[in-house]
């Protein structure tokens, strides 16, 4: 976690006060998600987490792709970027490196993050950039009205698979662990308290954190609705899981039957890319440094050309 | 060496892996130190070992506009080079070769063979590339350059490797020098000296350094020839200059990281070539819609698809014009050489910042990988920087609208991180406050206003782009139109035509968008005969020119065999087309089998 | 219902989630069964619940060319619909609404309010969407259609859900029917019947079915509005028709899987929209270089970038023209309606197979998501199939050259799996045998030959594409030029102009590449006044027309607010431009706040 | 493994004989790789494997991306496609589905497969298409003259990282296992016999097989050359590794010190996508079926539109 550079401080103004309630993190418009959509729970948990961390709206940048879930930044009172389908992570990475004092949170759906955006996830994880990635995993393409996603169950009938999905779903938790993410968790939209805690820890974690959240699509995925999850959800915390044990983490993450686990699967303290980058050592965000070359720098460059 | 001042070309031919770069570099720096102008073109293949490479260094006592038409001194590092090039040399030229290994053919009249007994001159050296060092000695002697100049250069180059290596190289070079002095007739005029030392750079390093001077703080790339030189320069200077340089998983990521960094207020840039640019196009449209300024460089090579990665062409113009869906605002500019490329970067960043939209630079292999001399005093180390309405210290304002519909169309821009100005940018169509109208609020009148606001802001800023100008005599018989890298070769062709009594001028287009259609139409419609010179098969530029102006040229000189135009190709094209009916296409024959 | 035969429009407005599709479908099928022609346009938002949707169904006794200018019967499912549309209704129109919940405003002169006491009519029904069923009853009564027609339709629709559901719906519909008969004055002329039943399809299903008829065996897609309907149709029919349908991880994968399948000899196709097409561009160039025929469909929506995903525009023309780097061969075609889309698919596959290159179909939201009636007898189920020089049974031949430099430029194509014809295709430039020349063999003359061979083969096949023709009186005062989906609305505008005494004709462009520049130039240069009608801000088509012909139109009618042209927009544009100076741009005002 | 439909058979010609030596799998031109490049060993092993399996050149389709390693199809006497950088797998997938009788082999480099092509690998693995993927992993971008790849070691100095690579490398073996590949192995270019066996088994395996091969770039990666690998290479077979034990497989795959393992890490018999696809049940490859609709099919379609 870090605090954005304060212009107010610089120009001697009184500091913008920290929000007094999670409600102050409500955005300009109300969500247009379907009634009952899992994404409401995620938005609420995020707003509460930001509030409980004492962050101010301008210290946060929330970057999303395209999808129902990716509409989230518009519903959050924080700086936001609603970018391209599948591309939230590179944009978030660029923004974090451009101003590493920002708390950068990426949000989106399972299609966005694990389908078209899968390669960025793998590489962002191994780079271990200090951003938090919240995936609202509803195991379906919601915005495009219901086709399989990379996490849809085998056999699932959708508009693109009327005879049933033939593809084996990916497991975002085990993949992220293997690809080097340093904080890997799973939340459940209907347990906002638990999710809030996961988000808080993820934001505080210095490095790349992925939280895959079961966030049911009540309109297009009737296989994995709240009724499906409710009896199955178990918490890793209740099982004494050790987040440094990757084997146990993978094993627990693979469970998909009567018991499905949520909680923190894996965490480690490999240094984040932004902390390793010598260019950032100076402290001032790149975006606030003076532009161009000094006369000395220029002369040195030219002398090498001769 | 020509009578009208110095005009001297050295070509070094061999296979990849024979170390052509080192003598090339030593010669280039030597010429620069001596105050001589240079342009070097390297004809090579997409291969690490083998194939055929021909590096041509052309030296003059004035700006060198192209790699030229002739070779005065050919160094053959293998038989292949001898076989390919001997036949096209002209009288007075010298051919160097290792007489132990290379069989000369029958030289054309007046071509002087200079056999080097390399085994003998190398003596006990175990260095496989010692042939290059010996050849340098021979060349210095032929050019009448004092040996101490080469000695100094070799010392500088090899000092990291220790005294023994320096000594071996100096000794063998001297062996070559003495051998030449004893056996070969030097060129009649020794290499002159210019008034002051010149620097050397490639187009890619000029683009990179131009970025640094313009204030780039974030550079991302995925390697792709012929743009990789920009990445290498940036990586090399990252820590020294405080620039974040990232190699990304693909070009999609490159473009979007660049946009992410740009949104925070950094000047951010990236470079690629055709296939990588194809992958970036979606992002460029996104930057335009979110109104984020960033600079994208694409360096053309011969296409389509993977094509000929180490060969030049101007075939990506329509790809750049058509980059991403929908109507949106972006600048597109094609510099004409390395220095112009350097200057263009800051100029483009200023325009992009002011209009809050992406800017695209189109370069090509010829510019980007060409080596140019440059007068160090003309390099503007601190170009003007204009960030437009970027507010980093805004005064508190409860009603900030990121996309305020102002009269100019420009909405003052506050980057994330500033208190009290929280906003969300979106690639969906949005209203002044950034709220998307593609959702429940879809509204044709708001949509129309947004489209018109963006168009208006661009038009306002674009009006400051300098229009093209006609170079040369106004009442010329022929007006040659080109864009980007053909500038130099056209200028030189015009000089040659003038010697032959034909008056031609040049109308070179640098700004592709905005296009200055009125100026262009006015100039061209009053020209006598307009011929378009371009490195494509389909005439992409001719068609674009017509799309903007309705003007149809009277003839076309086109080349698409991978090799660049030499001046005589253009000259012959002009003479041929003067005899032909309107709209004929002249395609020059590439003599040198590179 | 107009005097000149039937011309009747029903509009149903409400929020997403209010179930507008069901009554829309019932009505459309009912009209079709009755032998009436239909075109339906759905104005909606990118949202699952809420917002505002307006579905317009226009019925005629002849082909319906557009969604028209007027609404005769408006069903308001919510207050919002009443507020937005009441004011623009004309005399004689009827407005249906739930009088328990919706407040009518002050109706314009002659507009008849038809309040429905829905709570009373619904009785004890727990079905939230029963309002729709009741309304259907009311509408049938107003249109003078026998109740049995609706009863049958409801039975068909609900029979899967069991008798109780059928009965409830039939009962409530009858309640509505009787209520209307008792309280509202029906339209003066009851709905007539046509000579024979018509079928209904959307543009997307026509494209998909056109693929099936053309022999597509492999279809890949990544969902993207407004192209997803093609995927849904294909998935629905995959097993029945033996078509492999794959949803892929992204559009890059989609394009390349399509190419992989096509290379084995399948007819393979894919569809997407702007952003997805941007990601496919690199692959399209690759297909051209490897000489693999495949069909790529892109369905335009309002851009740039994510833009307005549920709104129409013609702004991706230059993206398609500029798809991928370098000069390469590909067909580009823009069908004008669903039936034309159906026929175009097989036609394009034949051309692509013959020329061994990609083909691109440009559709837009208007065509793809529009519902059209079609005479079942004109649907050519077995179109001609011409696979060109595809050899599946070649005779043994030791010297097969995949890229043989034949006179026509066409090299007979043998797919993998056939004995004795082993070859490697490459995106690098290659010689006749497929060996790449970008490596050690780079050779400008081979390169030139390859470029010219590909260009030649394309020109030969392209010569068979039908040129555009002038429709309507030759000596018209005004010639309207459009491309793709504007065809119908322009034709209708011309009819209206004729009624007003102004003679206009239409020159509609379907083939974008090849463009038939000579024919186009000839026709347009002899036209009195040429106006271009297009759904863009920047005039992409006007500029492309000029790039190919040099012809500058005399005026432009453009729309870019997301909504399609209605006939009166074009009519007003023509009348306005006749008063203006050359090259003026008329942008119609969108009256209906959808 | 499957046999391509034989036109010769169909037209009554004598069958093309099977090659009598691996040399008959040599392509039209000799490789232009640097002397000593690891890729020679991979090409040789592939040619030997094809020979030992008794395959004929026309029964094979070898699909590559772009890179030094991706030049391989040009050096192999088999049908080949030299496609786009990073895109061999979707092309190979399309080709396999278009003609599922072909033996489809994809080849390329670590940049091609794990960098730009990473997302295709993840999704191809989970789809379990019956193709064999050979990655010549030299931990560098060779063709572009030496920049980091996703498998470059941390700290490595290259032209794009003159101060040392800051990114954590991905582990293709553990990633592929987690993403559902059903045959995951690692080979070593300098042990062609061992590699030949791996390739043979991979081609015979019905499903997606990945063989990551250490194939040193002797020109641009001097950190991971033959001298580096020679003392470290250990064979899983010698350790009694059980390829059904994913935990042991991941553990062994993570070893990167004095001992580095090659061999078959993981195998399972989940059915391949092409075997699940009902459209292929008929047997004839799609590419050889009659085109278009029957009159009955057409009438049925139209009747549904009324
Ligand atoms: C390049 C591109 N391809 C396709 C789309 C269409 N599209 C929009 S959202 C979406 C998928 C949504 O699924 P998911 O990411 O899981 O989000 P959800 O709606 O389920 O929350 C798709 C395919 C697009 N916008 N851009
Ligand atoms: C879209 C695109 N981006 C970049 C390139 C340039 N390029 C060609 S090969 C290559 C990487 C080669 O590395 P690898 O795949 O590991 O193969 P190797 O040469 O090491 O065998 C790159 C970046 C390209 N051809 N296409
Ligand atoms: S469609 Fe599904 S994911 Fe989208 S808003 Fe509705 S419930 Fe949520
Ligand atoms: S550069 Fe490296 S990978 Fe490429 S051929 Fe040479 S040794 Fe092999
Ligand atoms: Mg989803
Ligand atoms: Mg590599």
PDB file of C-alpha atoms and ligand atoms in Angstrom, chain A residues 39 66-69 85 109-112 116 138 140-144, chain B residues 282, chain C residues 222-224 251 275-276 279 301, ligand 1:
ATOM      1  CA  UNK A  39     -20.924  -8.347  -8.736  1.00  0.00           C
ATOM      2  CA  UNK A  66     -14.856  -5.025 -20.832  1.00  0.00           C
ATOM      3  CA  UNK A  67     -17.702  -7.151 -19.473  1.00  0.00           C
ATOM      4  CA  UNK A  68     -20.509  -6.791 -16.953  1.00  0.00           C
ATOM      5  CA  UNK A  69     -17.949  -7.029 -14.161  1.00  0.00           C
ATOM      6  CA  UNK A  85     -11.601  -6.501 -23.256  1.00  0.00           C
ATOM      7  CA  UNK A 109     -14.468 -11.025 -15.449  1.00  0.00           C
ATOM      8  CA  UNK A 110     -13.312 -14.563 -16.060  1.00  0.00           C
ATOM      9  CA  UNK A 111     -13.550 -14.169 -19.826  1.00  0.00           C
ATOM     10  CA  UNK A 112     -11.658 -10.918 -19.655  1.00  0.00           C
ATOM     11  CA  UNK A 116      -8.619 -13.241 -23.949  1.00  0.00           C
ATOM     12  CA  UNK A 138     -19.126 -16.222 -12.919  1.00  0.00           C
ATOM     13  CA  UNK A 140     -19.771 -17.433 -18.150  1.00  0.00           C
ATOM     14  CA  UNK A 141     -19.597 -14.562 -20.579  1.00  0.00           C
ATOM     15  CA  UNK A 142     -22.262 -12.339 -19.088  1.00  0.00           C
ATOM     16  CA  UNK A 143     -22.253  -9.154 -21.149  1.00  0.00           C
ATOM     17  CA  UNK A 144     -22.394 -11.037 -24.431  1.00  0.00           C
TER      18      UNK A 144
ATOM     19  CA  UNK B 282      -6.991  -1.918 -31.099  1.00  0.00           C
TER      20      UNK B 282
ATOM     21  CA  UNK C 222     -15.034 -15.227 -29.950  1.00  0.00           C
ATOM     22  CA  UNK C 223     -18.330 -13.598 -28.955  1.00  0.00           C
ATOM     23  CA  UNK C 224     -18.632  -9.955 -29.919  1.00  0.00           C
ATOM     24  CA  UNK C 251      -9.901 -13.308 -31.955  1.00  0.00           C
ATOM     25  CA  UNK C 275     -12.096  -4.590 -31.896  1.00  0.00           C
ATOM     26  CA  UNK C 276     -11.913  -8.279 -32.630  1.00  0.00           C
ATOM     27  CA  UNK C 279      -6.824  -8.404 -33.481  1.00  0.00           C
ATOM     28  CA  UNK C 301     -20.934  -1.067 -34.676  1.00  0.00           C
TER      29      UNK C 301
HETATM   30  C1  LIG E   1     -11.708  -7.726 -28.594  1.00  0.00           C
HETATM   31  C2  LIG E   1     -13.070  -7.966 -28.050  1.00  0.00           C
HETATM   32  N1  LIG E   1     -13.656  -9.139 -28.253  1.00  0.00           N
HETATM   33  C3  LIG E   1     -14.902  -9.371 -27.786  1.00  0.00           C
HETATM   34  C4  LIG E   1     -15.570  -8.410 -27.104  1.00  0.00           C
HETATM   35  C5  LIG E   1     -16.995  -8.675 -26.645  1.00  0.00           C
HETATM   36  N2  LIG E   1     -17.084  -8.938 -25.215  1.00  0.00           N
HETATM   37  C6  LIG E   1     -17.422  -7.965 -24.350  1.00  0.00           C
HETATM   38  S1  LIG E   1     -17.483  -8.511 -22.777  1.00  0.00           S
HETATM   39  C7  LIG E   1     -17.098 -10.078 -23.242  1.00  0.00           C
HETATM   40  C8  LIG E   1     -16.998 -11.224 -22.279  1.00  0.00           C
HETATM   41  C9  LIG E   1     -17.581 -10.965 -20.981  1.00  0.00           C
HETATM   42  O1  LIG E   1     -17.310 -12.033 -20.128  1.00  0.00           O
HETATM   43  P1  LIG E   1     -16.518 -11.802 -18.784  1.00  0.00           P
HETATM   44  O2  LIG E   1     -15.197 -11.170 -19.035  1.00  0.00           O
HETATM   45  O3  LIG E   1     -16.482 -13.102 -18.066  1.00  0.00           O
HETATM   46  O4  LIG E   1     -17.359 -10.716 -17.999  1.00  0.00           O
HETATM   47  P2  LIG E   1     -18.838 -10.827 -17.429  1.00  0.00           P
HETATM   48  O5  LIG E   1     -19.698 -10.094 -18.386  1.00  0.00           O
HETATM   49  O6  LIG E   1     -19.172 -12.275 -17.318  1.00  0.00           O
HETATM   50  O7  LIG E   1     -18.739 -10.161 -16.119  1.00  0.00           O
HETATM   51  C10 LIG E   1     -16.905 -10.155 -24.601  1.00  0.00           C
HETATM   52  C11 LIG E   1     -16.553 -11.393 -25.302  1.00  0.00           C
HETATM   53  C12 LIG E   1     -14.929  -7.180 -26.922  1.00  0.00           C
HETATM   54  N3  LIG E   1     -15.502  -6.165 -26.267  1.00  0.00           N
HETATM   55  N4  LIG E   1     -13.689  -6.997 -27.387  1.00  0.00           N
END
